[in-house]
């Protein structure tokens, strides 16, 4: 009993003196360099949508909210926004949950653009996607399990357009020539740092032409 009391006391004291970079109670700053608890703060947004909107406000990033859309078929859209991308997204303005939007900001800044600069020396300026919201089940899932797309908690990426005009398309380049092949794998691996689930062509035939990213409860990167 005494040992537990000492541990709890130590934890309370430690929390009080944590530097802001290490304190999960500090609001998530999406513009700051990622720190040791950035991923933890991102995962905590799943249970606290209001903290997600506060993170955007604290970060000085504009969000365009969309009205909640109730559903009696488990396809509700709640706490959703238009994807706040710094690049051109085609089709325009897909609807995603706020926590998908937060993960996107981190992914674009700390995974997508660094991978493009490393392999091509230029930025990504656009991308084509295959959709975010779609009231459907997981492909091939037993017992009709709903996809994360059914609640706008996912996006499927198909190709990336660079500032020099090159377009790196997943179906064509996943097993294509270097450096495009290495770039796509680095984008996949970088996405795994910020999204809970990342599934690409290496996973199965249903993902042969895109990278699926979502913020659902499953943590997997394949
Ligand atoms: Zn998908």
XYZ file of N, CA, C and O and ligand atoms in Angstrom:
889
model
N 0.827 -1.214 0.000
C 0.000 0.000 0.000
C 0.863 1.266 0.000
O 0.628 2.195 -0.763
N 1.883 1.224 0.868
C 2.787 2.372 0.972
C 3.513 2.593 -0.366
O 3.656 3.729 -0.831
N 3.917 1.453 -0.968
C 4.647 1.542 -2.242
C 3.774 2.207 -3.304
O 4.241 3.050 -4.081
N 2.476 1.831 -3.334
C 1.559 2.421 -4.328
C 1.420 3.919 -4.081
O 1.482 4.738 -5.007
N 1.268 4.273 -2.783
C 1.121 5.694 -2.444
C 2.353 6.480 -2.881
O 2.241 7.593 -3.420
N 3.535 5.879 -2.704
C 4.781 6.567 -3.093
C 4.825 6.737 -4.615
O 5.161 7.810 -5.125
N 4.419 5.660 -5.319
C 4.421 5.724 -6.793
C 3.477 6.800 -7.307
O 3.824 7.582 -8.199
N 2.252 6.824 -6.738
C 1.262 7.824 -7.172
C 1.788 9.225 -6.885
O 1.721 10.129 -7.731
N 2.363 9.383 -5.678
C 2.915 10.697 -5.309
C 4.012 11.116 -6.275
O 4.054 12.265 -6.734
N 4.873 10.161 -6.629
C 5.972 10.468 -7.546
C 5.430 10.858 -8.916
O 5.938 11.785 -9.565
N 4.365 10.155 -9.346
C 3.782 10.450 -10.659
C 3.192 11.861 -10.669
O 3.356 12.609 -11.638
N 2.498 12.207 -9.579
C 1.883 13.542 -9.502
C 2.963 14.630 -9.549
O 2.860 15.621 -10.288
N 4.057 14.400 -8.803
C 5.149 15.384 -8.786
C 5.800 15.467 -10.170
O 6.066 16.552 -10.689
N 5.999 14.279 -10.790
C 6.651 14.259 -12.110
C 5.815 15.033 -13.129
O 6.347 15.807 -13.926
N 4.479 14.834 -13.084
C 3.601 15.547 -14.028
C 3.721 17.058 -13.854
O 3.697 17.816 -14.818
N 3.869 17.480 -12.582
C 3.921 18.922 -12.311
C 5.164 19.555 -12.919
O 5.147 20.696 -13.343
N 6.262 18.799 -12.961
C 7.523 19.396 -13.414
C 7.922 18.958 -14.821
O 9.037 19.195 -15.252
N 6.991 18.296 -15.523
C 7.306 17.884 -16.894
C 7.520 19.107 -17.777
O 6.741 20.061 -17.715
N 8.555 19.078 -18.636
C 8.643 20.159 -19.620
C 7.482 20.043 -20.598
O 6.964 18.939 -20.807
N 7.040 21.176 -21.202
C 5.845 21.137 -22.066
C 5.942 20.079 -23.165
O 4.949 19.450 -23.511
N 7.174 19.852 -23.685
C 7.362 18.855 -24.747
C 6.989 17.449 -24.321
O 6.712 16.589 -25.148
N 7.072 17.196 -23.010
C 6.828 15.843 -22.486
C 5.468 15.725 -21.817
O 5.128 14.661 -21.306
N 4.709 16.784 -21.776
C 3.461 16.775 -21.007
C 2.259 16.517 -21.912
O 1.872 17.378 -22.705
N 1.638 15.313 -21.786
C 0.499 14.996 -22.656
C -0.725 15.856 -22.387
O -1.661 15.869 -23.192
N -0.716 16.626 -21.259
C -1.885 17.490 -20.987
C -1.803 18.809 -21.746
O -2.788 19.528 -21.851
N -0.620 19.139 -22.248
C -0.479 20.364 -23.059
C -1.194 20.162 -24.391
O -1.144 19.069 -24.960
N -1.854 21.205 -24.932
C -2.547 21.031 -26.213
C -1.574 20.619 -27.313
O -0.407 21.016 -27.290
N -2.071 19.817 -28.233
C -1.260 19.397 -29.371
C -1.022 20.594 -30.283
O -1.970 21.217 -30.760
N 0.246 20.934 -30.505
C 0.574 22.008 -31.447
C 1.014 21.365 -32.761
O 2.096 20.781 -32.856
N 0.149 21.485 -33.765
C 0.394 20.793 -35.032
C 1.521 21.430 -35.836
O 2.022 20.831 -36.775
N 1.917 22.640 -35.470
C 3.001 23.289 -36.216
C 4.360 23.039 -35.582
O 5.393 23.278 -36.198
N 4.351 22.568 -34.328
C 5.621 22.384 -33.625
C 6.343 21.140 -34.150
O 5.728 20.240 -34.709
N 7.666 21.129 -33.949
C 8.440 19.938 -34.288
C 7.907 18.786 -33.427
O 7.698 18.955 -32.221
N 7.657 17.607 -34.022
C 7.113 16.510 -33.220
C 8.032 16.175 -32.041
O 9.253 16.154 -32.183
N 7.415 15.951 -30.886
C 8.166 15.627 -29.668
C 7.817 14.235 -29.183
O 7.108 13.489 -29.865
N 8.302 13.906 -27.997
C 8.130 12.539 -27.486
C 6.675 12.138 -27.237
O 6.375 10.939 -27.201
N 5.788 13.095 -27.022
C 4.393 12.713 -26.740
C 3.427 13.183 -27.839
O 2.211 13.158 -27.645
N 3.950 13.584 -28.988
C 3.068 14.047 -30.075
C 2.093 12.937 -30.506
O 0.898 13.173 -30.656
N 2.619 11.726 -30.688
C 1.752 10.613 -31.109
C 0.713 10.294 -30.043
O -0.438 9.979 -30.366
N 1.129 10.370 -28.779
C 0.191 10.097 -27.682
C -0.940 11.129 -27.694
O -2.125 10.783 -27.591
N -0.582 12.399 -27.864
C -1.607 13.455 -27.911
C -2.560 13.238 -29.083
O -3.769 13.436 -28.968
N -1.999 12.803 -30.207
C -2.833 12.548 -31.387
C -3.824 11.420 -31.087
O -5.009 11.514 -31.419
N -3.366 10.367 -30.429
C -4.273 9.242 -30.154
C -5.333 9.627 -29.120
O -6.460 9.131 -29.165
N -4.999 10.562 -28.216
C -5.985 10.989 -27.209
C -7.144 11.768 -27.834
O -8.220 11.877 -27.242
N -6.938 12.300 -29.051
C -8.001 13.071 -29.709
C -9.206 12.194 -30.054
O -10.308 12.699 -30.251
N -8.992 10.867 -30.143
C -10.089 9.966 -30.510
C -11.241 10.074 -29.519
O -12.402 9.971 -29.886
N -10.896 10.286 -28.243
C -11.939 10.356 -27.224
C -12.339 11.781 -26.902
O -13.286 11.997 -26.156
N -11.597 12.750 -27.443
C -11.882 14.149 -27.085
C -11.890 15.014 -28.329
O -10.934 15.764 -28.590
N -12.990 14.939 -29.108
C -13.034 15.727 -30.340
C -12.829 17.213 -30.098
O -12.214 17.907 -30.923
N -13.288 17.714 -28.940
C -13.144 19.153 -28.685
C -11.660 19.517 -28.577
O -11.257 20.624 -28.933
N -10.834 18.570 -28.101
C -9.393 18.823 -28.010
C -8.788 18.907 -29.415
O -7.793 19.592 -29.635
N -9.398 18.216 -30.355
C -8.914 18.253 -31.733
C -9.144 19.644 -32.326
O -8.232 20.248 -32.898
N -10.346 20.170 -32.152
C -10.615 21.523 -32.679
C -9.744 22.558 -31.964
O -9.263 23.505 -32.578
N -9.517 22.320 -30.653
C -8.667 23.245 -29.887
C -7.231 23.200 -30.406
O -6.548 24.233 -30.449
N -6.776 22.023 -30.823
C -5.407 21.887 -31.337
C -5.237 22.720 -32.608
O -4.232 23.417 -32.773
N -6.230 22.686 -33.479
C -6.137 23.484 -34.701
C -6.139 24.970 -34.371
O -5.385 25.749 -34.957
N -7.000 25.342 -33.411
C -7.071 26.749 -33.043
C -5.747 27.213 -32.430
O -5.207 28.257 -32.809
N -5.214 26.373 -31.523
C -3.951 26.732 -30.863
C -2.806 26.778 -31.867
O -1.828 27.502 -31.674
N -2.932 25.998 -32.927
C -1.861 25.939 -33.932
C -2.013 27.037 -34.989
O -1.162 27.152 -35.878
N -3.107 27.814 -34.910
C -3.323 28.874 -35.895
C -3.651 28.344 -37.272
O -3.431 29.008 -38.284
N -4.184 27.117 -37.344
C -4.531 26.515 -38.630
C -6.049 26.569 -38.813
O -6.801 26.226 -37.912
N -6.463 27.008 -39.994
C -7.889 27.158 -40.266
C -8.510 25.802 -40.591
O -7.948 25.015 -41.346
N -9.675 25.553 -40.001
C -10.428 24.327 -40.288
C -11.803 24.716 -40.781
O -12.395 25.668 -40.267
N -12.302 24.002 -41.751
C -13.685 24.229 -42.183
C -14.512 23.038 -41.733
O -14.360 21.925 -42.254
N -15.363 23.245 -40.730
C -16.187 22.149 -40.186
C -17.353 21.854 -41.104
O -17.847 22.732 -41.811
N -17.822 20.621 -41.053
C -19.042 20.276 -41.776
C -20.060 19.781 -40.739
O -19.677 19.242 -39.709
N -21.357 19.989 -41.007
C -22.365 19.598 -40.020
C -22.354 18.083 -39.783
O -22.074 17.317 -40.704
N -22.656 17.697 -38.538
C -22.781 16.266 -38.237
C -23.895 15.672 -39.088
O -24.883 16.354 -39.408
N -23.720 14.421 -39.449
C -24.699 13.733 -40.284
C -25.073 12.438 -39.572
O -24.299 11.476 -39.593
N -26.234 12.407 -38.902
C -26.591 11.172 -38.194
C -26.910 10.040 -39.166
O -27.182 10.287 -40.343
N -26.877 8.824 -38.665
C -27.140 7.671 -39.525
C -27.718 6.559 -38.681
O -27.313 6.355 -37.539
N -28.681 5.837 -39.222
C -29.170 4.664 -38.496
C -28.574 3.386 -39.087
O -29.032 2.288 -38.818
N -27.540 3.561 -39.919
C -26.865 2.383 -40.480
C -25.362 2.407 -40.167
O -24.551 1.892 -40.930
N -25.019 3.010 -39.027
C -23.605 3.083 -38.593
C -22.714 3.795 -39.602
O -21.556 3.422 -39.787
N -23.270 4.805 -40.262
C -22.488 5.594 -41.219
C -22.541 7.071 -40.851
O -22.581 7.943 -41.723
N -22.530 7.361 -39.547
C -22.638 8.746 -39.115
C -21.330 9.512 -39.358
O -20.249 8.947 -39.272
N -21.483 10.796 -39.650
C -20.326 11.682 -39.768
C -20.398 12.651 -38.590
O -21.376 13.377 -38.441
N -19.371 12.610 -37.740
C -19.371 13.453 -36.541
C -18.025 14.139 -36.396
O -16.992 13.520 -36.666
N -18.052 15.394 -35.948
C -16.806 16.151 -35.737
C -15.944 16.126 -36.990
O -14.740 15.882 -36.934
N -16.584 16.369 -38.119
C -15.872 16.262 -39.392
C -15.538 17.633 -39.961
O -16.146 18.647 -39.602
N -14.556 17.628 -40.859
C -14.033 18.863 -41.463
C -13.654 18.571 -42.913
O -13.605 17.414 -43.329
N -13.363 19.628 -43.669
C -12.765 19.440 -44.981
C -11.257 19.254 -44.777
O -10.661 19.981 -43.982
N -10.689 18.285 -45.443
C -9.271 17.958 -45.234
C -8.403 19.211 -45.388
O -8.396 19.840 -46.454
N -7.679 19.599 -44.322
C -6.905 20.851 -44.352
C -5.517 20.624 -44.956
O -4.508 20.705 -44.272
N -5.467 20.343 -46.244
C -4.183 20.017 -46.868
C -3.477 21.275 -47.338
O -4.111 22.248 -47.747
N -2.152 21.239 -47.311
C -1.357 22.338 -47.843
C -1.083 22.155 -49.326
O -0.423 22.980 -49.937
N -1.532 21.056 -49.886
C -1.338 20.757 -51.303
C -2.711 20.616 -51.961
O -3.730 20.538 -51.272
N -2.681 20.584 -53.314
C -3.948 20.482 -54.038
C -4.466 19.048 -53.974
O -3.750 18.107 -54.343
N -5.696 18.897 -53.495
C -6.279 17.562 -53.317
C -7.349 17.361 -54.388
O -8.246 18.183 -54.535
N -7.221 16.270 -55.119
C -8.207 15.978 -56.176
C -8.834 14.611 -55.949
O -8.074 13.638 -55.810
N -10.172 14.487 -55.951
C -11.164 15.561 -55.958
C -11.035 16.471 -54.731
O -10.572 16.046 -53.684
N -11.512 17.716 -54.923
C -11.375 18.767 -53.916
C -12.157 18.481 -52.633
O -13.221 17.879 -52.674
N -11.599 18.988 -51.526
C -12.317 19.105 -50.253
C -12.981 17.816 -49.751
O -14.181 17.807 -49.440
N -12.247 16.732 -49.637
C -12.857 15.546 -49.034
C -13.177 15.782 -47.548
O -12.479 16.540 -46.871
N -14.239 15.153 -47.077
C -14.664 15.276 -45.673
C -13.976 14.182 -44.856
O -13.976 13.015 -45.250
N -13.366 14.589 -43.742
C -12.726 13.625 -42.835
C -13.024 14.017 -41.388
O -13.386 15.161 -41.119
N -12.823 13.071 -40.475
C -12.951 13.397 -39.056
C -11.831 14.358 -38.662
O -10.778 14.408 -39.302
N -12.057 15.087 -37.572
C -11.043 16.049 -37.128
C -9.727 15.338 -36.816
O -8.648 15.846 -37.130
N -9.786 14.140 -36.231
C -8.509 13.502 -35.897
C -7.771 13.014 -37.138
O -6.538 12.962 -37.153
N -8.516 12.672 -38.213
C -7.855 12.372 -39.489
C -7.146 13.637 -39.994
O -6.038 13.583 -40.515
N -7.833 14.770 -39.837
C -7.259 16.050 -40.290
C -5.971 16.354 -39.529
O -4.984 16.800 -40.119
N -5.975 16.100 -38.222
C -4.782 16.366 -37.407
C -3.634 15.451 -37.839
O -2.487 15.895 -37.998
N -3.938 14.173 -38.036
C -2.898 13.227 -38.483
C -2.379 13.649 -39.854
O -1.182 13.549 -40.142
N -3.283 14.172 -40.698
C -2.886 14.582 -42.042
C -1.849 15.705 -42.009
O -0.869 15.691 -42.745
N -2.101 16.688 -41.152
C -1.178 17.827 -41.061
C 0.228 17.328 -40.704
O 1.234 17.728 -41.309
N 0.298 16.412 -39.734
C 1.599 15.887 -39.313
C 2.221 15.033 -40.414
O 3.422 15.111 -40.680
N 1.397 14.226 -41.071
C 1.876 13.363 -42.162
C 2.448 14.200 -43.313
O 3.545 13.933 -43.817
N 1.700 15.215 -43.707
C 2.129 16.021 -44.855
C 3.459 16.724 -44.549
O 4.370 16.726 -45.377
N 3.570 17.276 -43.341
C 4.763 18.052 -42.992
C 5.973 17.181 -42.684
O 7.105 17.551 -43.002
N 5.735 16.059 -42.015
C 6.869 15.307 -41.468
C 7.103 13.965 -42.151
O 8.004 13.237 -41.755
N 6.306 13.623 -43.135
C 6.530 12.354 -43.853
C 6.497 12.581 -45.361
O 7.467 12.311 -46.058
N 5.384 13.112 -45.863
C 5.215 13.229 -47.320
C 6.239 14.188 -47.954
O 6.971 13.808 -48.882
N 6.299 15.421 -47.450
C 7.209 16.397 -48.069
C 8.683 16.024 -47.866
O 9.468 16.096 -48.829
N 9.088 15.579 -46.666
C 10.494 15.163 -46.530
C 10.861 14.016 -47.482
O 11.956 14.005 -48.040
N 9.951 13.062 -47.700
C 10.240 11.945 -48.612
C 10.403 12.455 -50.037
O 11.284 12.015 -50.781
N 9.563 13.423 -50.432
C 9.643 13.959 -51.786
C 10.945 14.747 -51.979
O 11.634 14.600 -52.998
N 11.284 15.565 -50.993
C 12.536 16.351 -51.107
C 13.743 15.427 -51.159
O 14.689 15.665 -51.913
N 13.700 14.371 -50.370
C 14.838 13.442 -50.319
C 15.025 12.722 -51.661
O 16.138 12.615 -52.164
N 13.935 12.231 -52.241
C 14.069 11.394 -53.438
C 14.048 12.188 -54.746
O 14.606 11.732 -55.742
N 13.380 13.359 -54.745
C 13.243 14.096 -56.007
C 13.783 15.527 -55.934
O 13.862 16.208 -56.960
N 14.063 16.012 -54.720
C 14.562 17.372 -54.569
C 13.505 18.439 -54.765
O 13.839 19.620 -54.894
N 12.247 18.061 -54.798
C 11.141 19.028 -54.955
C 9.996 18.637 -54.013
O 9.982 17.533 -53.467
N 9.026 19.550 -53.887
C 7.868 19.286 -53.028
C 6.766 18.561 -53.780
O 6.666 18.651 -55.001
N 5.914 17.891 -53.014
C 4.633 17.408 -53.551
C 3.690 18.603 -53.570
O 3.600 19.339 -52.582
N 3.024 18.826 -54.695
C 2.095 19.958 -54.766
C 0.646 19.512 -54.929
O -0.270 20.325 -54.844
N 0.443 18.212 -55.193
C -0.933 17.750 -55.342
C -1.040 16.251 -55.155
O -0.025 15.552 -55.150
N -2.252 15.807 -54.974
C -2.460 14.353 -54.952
C -3.874 14.000 -55.378
O -4.802 14.795 -55.238
N -3.971 12.800 -55.918
C -5.291 12.265 -56.262
C -5.650 11.204 -55.240
O -4.799 10.405 -54.842
N -6.929 11.238 -54.827
C -7.388 10.233 -53.864
C -8.627 9.539 -54.415
O -9.252 10.005 -55.376
N -8.962 8.414 -53.777
C -10.108 7.626 -54.243
C -11.291 7.752 -53.296
O -12.259 7.013 -53.434
N -11.192 8.677 -52.323
C -12.345 8.904 -51.462
C -12.034 8.788 -49.989
O -11.037 8.185 -49.576
N -12.903 9.429 -49.200
C -12.782 9.365 -47.737
C -14.055 8.756 -47.154
O -14.005 7.766 -46.443
N -15.211 9.353 -47.485
C -16.484 8.889 -46.902
C -17.217 7.976 -47.871
O -17.431 8.330 -49.040
N -17.582 6.806 -47.378
C -18.292 5.837 -48.199
C -18.965 4.854 -47.240
O -18.272 4.136 -46.514
N -20.297 4.843 -47.217
C -21.031 3.999 -46.273
C -20.965 2.539 -46.734
O -21.829 2.081 -47.477
N -19.911 1.861 -46.292
C -19.733 0.468 -46.732
C -18.995 -0.341 -45.668
O -18.434 0.209 -44.718
N -18.967 -1.650 -45.903
C -18.245 -2.539 -44.997
C -16.800 -2.687 -45.463
O -16.449 -2.316 -46.581
N -15.982 -3.260 -44.581
C -14.617 -3.620 -44.947
C -14.712 -4.690 -46.026
O -15.532 -5.599 -45.934
N -13.871 -4.571 -47.071
C -13.871 -5.593 -48.116
C -13.493 -6.938 -47.514
O -12.545 -7.037 -46.745
N -14.216 -7.938 -47.871
C -13.931 -9.324 -47.463
C -14.073 -9.539 -45.955
O -13.637 -10.553 -45.445
N -14.627 -8.568 -45.211
C -14.706 -8.743 -43.755
C -15.833 -9.701 -43.394
O -16.877 -9.721 -44.051
N -15.598 -10.466 -42.342
C -16.633 -11.371 -41.856
C -17.712 -10.554 -41.155
O -17.437 -9.521 -40.561
N -18.944 -10.986 -41.234
C -20.067 -10.440 -40.465
C -20.279 -8.934 -40.675
O -20.696 -8.229 -39.770
N -19.981 -8.448 -41.858
C -20.340 -7.076 -42.204
C -19.751 -6.007 -41.327
O -20.444 -5.086 -40.912
N -18.469 -6.078 -41.010
C -17.838 -5.035 -40.210
C -17.720 -3.753 -41.026
O -17.284 -3.766 -42.172
N -18.129 -2.630 -40.440
C -18.089 -1.348 -41.128
C -16.639 -0.890 -41.360
O -15.796 -0.991 -40.467
N -16.397 -0.356 -42.544
C -15.102 0.246 -42.866
C -14.973 1.569 -42.120
O -15.975 2.222 -41.807
N -13.736 2.015 -41.880
C -13.524 3.357 -41.324
C -13.995 4.423 -42.322
O -14.284 5.551 -41.934
N -14.096 4.060 -43.593
C -14.650 4.986 -44.586
C -16.123 5.305 -44.282
O -16.621 6.354 -44.695
N -16.809 4.399 -43.606
C -18.235 4.602 -43.320
C -18.472 5.772 -42.368
O -19.596 6.272 -42.257
N -17.398 6.207 -41.673
C -17.533 7.361 -40.774
C -16.526 8.471 -41.135
O -16.181 9.294 -40.286
N -16.081 8.474 -42.375
C -15.134 9.503 -42.868
C -13.844 9.530 -42.057
O -13.220 10.574 -41.900
N -13.462 8.360 -41.565
C -12.258 8.284 -40.728
C -11.104 7.646 -41.506
O -10.239 6.991 -40.909
N -11.114 7.814 -42.828
C -10.104 7.169 -43.680
C -9.964 7.952 -44.981
O -10.839 8.744 -45.355
N -8.830 7.710 -45.664
C -8.645 8.254 -47.016
C -7.818 7.251 -47.815
O -6.946 6.569 -47.260
N -8.099 7.146 -49.105
C -7.337 6.274 -50.003
C -6.543 7.152 -50.970
O -7.125 7.886 -51.777
N -5.210 7.056 -50.902
C -4.346 7.875 -51.756
C -3.942 7.096 -52.999
O -3.490 5.952 -52.896
N -4.057 7.726 -54.164
C -3.767 7.014 -55.414
C -2.494 7.493 -56.101
O -1.753 6.686 -56.662
N -2.240 8.830 -56.076
C -1.012 9.304 -56.723
C -0.602 10.665 -56.169
O -1.425 11.391 -55.586
N 0.678 10.957 -56.374
C 1.268 12.206 -55.867
C 1.836 12.995 -57.033
O 2.514 12.427 -57.891
N 1.559 14.303 -57.044
C 2.033 15.156 -58.139
C 3.106 16.088 -57.579
O 2.893 16.751 -56.562
N 4.258 16.105 -58.242
C 5.395 16.898 -57.766
C 5.407 18.268 -58.434
O 4.774 18.468 -59.478
N 6.169 19.202 -57.839
C 6.184 20.574 -58.378
C 6.816 20.622 -59.771
O 6.608 21.578 -60.512
N 7.584 19.588 -60.150
C 8.161 19.574 -61.508
C 7.228 18.911 -62.522
O 7.607 18.685 -63.668
N 6.010 18.566 -62.074
C 5.011 18.026 -62.997
C 4.927 16.507 -63.015
O 3.969 15.942 -63.534
N 5.920 15.826 -62.448
C 5.864 14.354 -62.416
C 4.674 13.885 -61.578
O 4.374 14.477 -60.539
N 4.041 12.794 -61.993
C 2.987 12.195 -61.175
C 3.413 10.769 -60.820
O 3.718 9.963 -61.710
N 3.464 10.497 -59.520
C 3.883 9.178 -59.041
C 2.613 8.429 -58.663
O 2.015 8.701 -57.621
N 2.204 7.500 -59.512
C 0.941 6.783 -59.295
C 1.224 5.421 -58.665
O 2.088 4.674 -59.138
N 0.507 5.111 -57.610
C 0.766 3.868 -56.874
C 0.611 2.623 -57.754
O 1.495 1.766 -57.751
N -0.468 2.500 -58.544
C -0.589 1.252 -59.315
C 0.571 1.038 -60.279
O 0.991 -0.096 -60.497
N 1.102 2.140 -60.831
C 2.155 2.015 -61.842
C 3.544 1.920 -61.213
O 4.419 1.212 -61.706
N 3.759 2.659 -60.119
C 5.115 2.823 -59.606
C 5.454 2.013 -58.363
O 6.602 2.019 -57.942
N 4.456 1.369 -57.760
C 4.755 0.652 -56.502
C 5.884 -0.354 -56.717
O 6.778 -0.485 -55.896
N 5.810 -1.050 -57.825
C 6.884 -1.980 -58.168
C 7.639 -1.506 -59.408
O 8.150 -2.308 -60.190
N 7.687 -0.179 -59.557
C 8.353 0.409 -60.725
C 9.826 0.649 -60.465
O 10.470 -0.066 -59.689
N 10.342 1.717 -61.112
C 11.778 1.979 -61.012
C 12.062 2.955 -59.868
O 11.183 3.699 -59.425
N 13.331 2.959 -59.463
C 13.771 3.922 -58.444
C 13.979 5.286 -59.095
O 14.276 5.336 -60.284
N 13.820 6.389 -58.357
C 13.542 6.450 -56.919
C 12.049 6.438 -56.572
O 11.696 6.568 -55.408
N 11.182 6.268 -57.605
C 9.744 6.340 -57.320
C 9.299 5.231 -56.354
O 8.490 5.458 -55.451
N 9.855 4.056 -56.585
C 9.494 2.908 -55.745
C 9.875 3.171 -54.273
O 9.067 2.961 -53.365
N 11.100 3.644 -54.057
C 11.558 3.910 -52.689
C 10.741 5.046 -52.065
O 10.401 5.009 -50.873
N 10.393 6.056 -52.870
C 9.586 7.178 -52.375
C 8.247 6.664 -51.843
O 7.827 7.019 -50.733
N 7.573 5.811 -52.619
C 6.248 5.324 -52.200
C 6.337 4.500 -50.911
O 5.465 4.604 -50.042
N 7.391 3.714 -50.783
C 7.540 2.942 -49.543
C 7.832 3.866 -48.359
O 7.363 3.632 -47.248
N 8.592 4.915 -48.602
C 8.879 5.855 -47.517
C 7.615 6.616 -47.108
O 7.414 6.916 -45.931
N 6.766 6.933 -48.085
C 5.488 7.592 -47.762
C 4.628 6.636 -46.919
O 4.038 7.036 -45.915
N 4.589 5.367 -47.325
C 3.814 4.381 -46.557
C 4.352 4.291 -45.123
O 3.590 4.370 -44.160
N 5.669 4.144 -44.983
C 6.250 3.989 -43.644
C 6.078 5.269 -42.820
O 5.833 5.204 -41.615
N 6.178 6.420 -43.463
C 5.992 7.686 -42.755
C 4.548 7.854 -42.300
O 4.285 8.369 -41.208
N 3.604 7.401 -43.123
C 2.187 7.479 -42.749
C 1.925 6.662 -41.488
O 1.080 7.017 -40.651
N 2.662 5.569 -41.338
C 2.458 4.696 -40.173
C 2.795 5.399 -38.863
O 2.325 4.981 -37.805
N 3.588 6.463 -38.913
C 3.918 7.191 -37.685
C 2.736 8.015 -37.193
O 2.638 8.328 -36.011
N 1.823 8.378 -38.112
C 0.762 9.317 -37.728
C -0.635 8.721 -37.825
O -1.534 9.146 -37.089
N -0.855 7.778 -38.729
C -2.176 7.147 -38.839
C -2.159 5.792 -38.127
O -1.115 5.138 -38.050
N -3.304 5.378 -37.621
C -3.361 4.104 -36.894
C -3.239 2.918 -37.840
O -2.553 1.952 -37.547
N -3.945 2.984 -38.957
C -3.910 1.881 -39.916
C -3.434 2.391 -41.264
O -3.948 3.399 -41.761
N -2.447 1.699 -41.828
C -1.950 2.021 -43.171
C -1.854 0.704 -43.947
O -1.161 -0.211 -43.529
N -2.600 0.631 -45.049
C -2.602 -0.593 -45.860
C -2.324 -0.223 -47.312
O -2.969 0.661 -47.878
N -1.369 -0.910 -47.923
C -1.003 -0.614 -49.307
C -0.961 -1.864 -50.152
O -1.459 -2.914 -49.745
N -0.344 -1.747 -51.330
C -0.306 -2.885 -52.254
C 0.354 -4.141 -51.664
O 0.035 -5.250 -52.100
N 1.259 -3.971 -50.701
C 1.888 -5.156 -50.098
C 0.912 -5.936 -49.225
O 1.192 -7.076 -48.840
N -0.219 -5.324 -48.877
C -1.172 -5.976 -47.963
C -2.039 -6.994 -48.686
O -2.044 -8.175 -48.361
N -2.792 -6.520 -49.691
C -3.603 -7.469 -50.469
C -4.038 -6.835 -51.795
O -3.794 -5.644 -52.037
N -4.676 -7.640 -52.624
C -5.036 -7.183 -53.972
C -6.041 -6.032 -53.930
O -6.059 -5.188 -54.838
N -6.878 -5.967 -52.872
C -7.870 -4.893 -52.773
C -7.192 -3.530 -52.608
O -7.815 -2.494 -52.827
N -5.902 -3.524 -52.214
C -5.170 -2.274 -52.023
C -4.057 -2.109 -53.061
O -3.106 -1.354 -52.837
N -4.170 -2.796 -54.181
C -3.109 -2.769 -55.194
C -2.927 -1.384 -55.815
O -1.844 -1.066 -56.299
N -3.980 -0.554 -55.812
C -3.864 0.734 -56.501
C -3.901 1.938 -55.570
O -4.067 3.063 -56.019
N -3.785 1.712 -54.264
C -3.833 2.865 -53.354
C -3.229 2.555 -51.988
O -2.997 1.395 -51.655
N -2.998 3.639 -51.233
C -2.630 3.527 -49.820
C -3.853 3.939 -49.008
O -4.363 5.047 -49.180
N -4.313 3.039 -48.154
C -5.439 3.339 -47.273
C -4.876 3.821 -45.937
O -4.057 3.136 -45.325
N -5.322 4.998 -45.485
C -4.910 5.536 -44.185
C -6.156 5.749 -43.336
O -7.136 6.319 -43.832
N -6.148 5.290 -42.092
C -7.297 5.605 -41.233
C -6.892 5.803 -39.787
O -5.766 5.491 -39.393
N -7.833 6.359 -38.992
C -7.607 6.614 -37.569
C -8.541 5.754 -36.724
O -8.987 6.154 -35.643
N -8.832 4.555 -37.199
C -9.665 3.610 -36.440
C -8.879 2.958 -35.313
O -7.719 3.276 -35.083
N -9.533 2.019 -34.610
C -8.897 1.433 -33.432
C -7.776 0.440 -33.734
O -6.964 0.147 -32.856
N -7.733 -0.082 -34.955
C -6.697 -1.061 -35.275
C -5.376 -0.372 -35.592
O -5.355 0.585 -36.359
N -4.286 -0.894 -35.033
C -2.957 -0.359 -35.342
C -2.230 -1.371 -36.208
O -1.819 -2.424 -35.732
N -2.104 -1.035 -37.472
C -1.388 -1.924 -38.372
C -0.767 -1.132 -39.501
O -1.294 -0.092 -39.896
N 0.349 -1.633 -40.019
C 1.123 -0.920 -41.041
C 1.648 -1.980 -42.010
O 2.571 -2.692 -41.694
N 0.974 -2.092 -43.191
C 1.393 -3.168 -44.101
C 1.347 -2.734 -45.547
O 0.482 -1.994 -45.930
Zn -9.572 2.817 -47.813
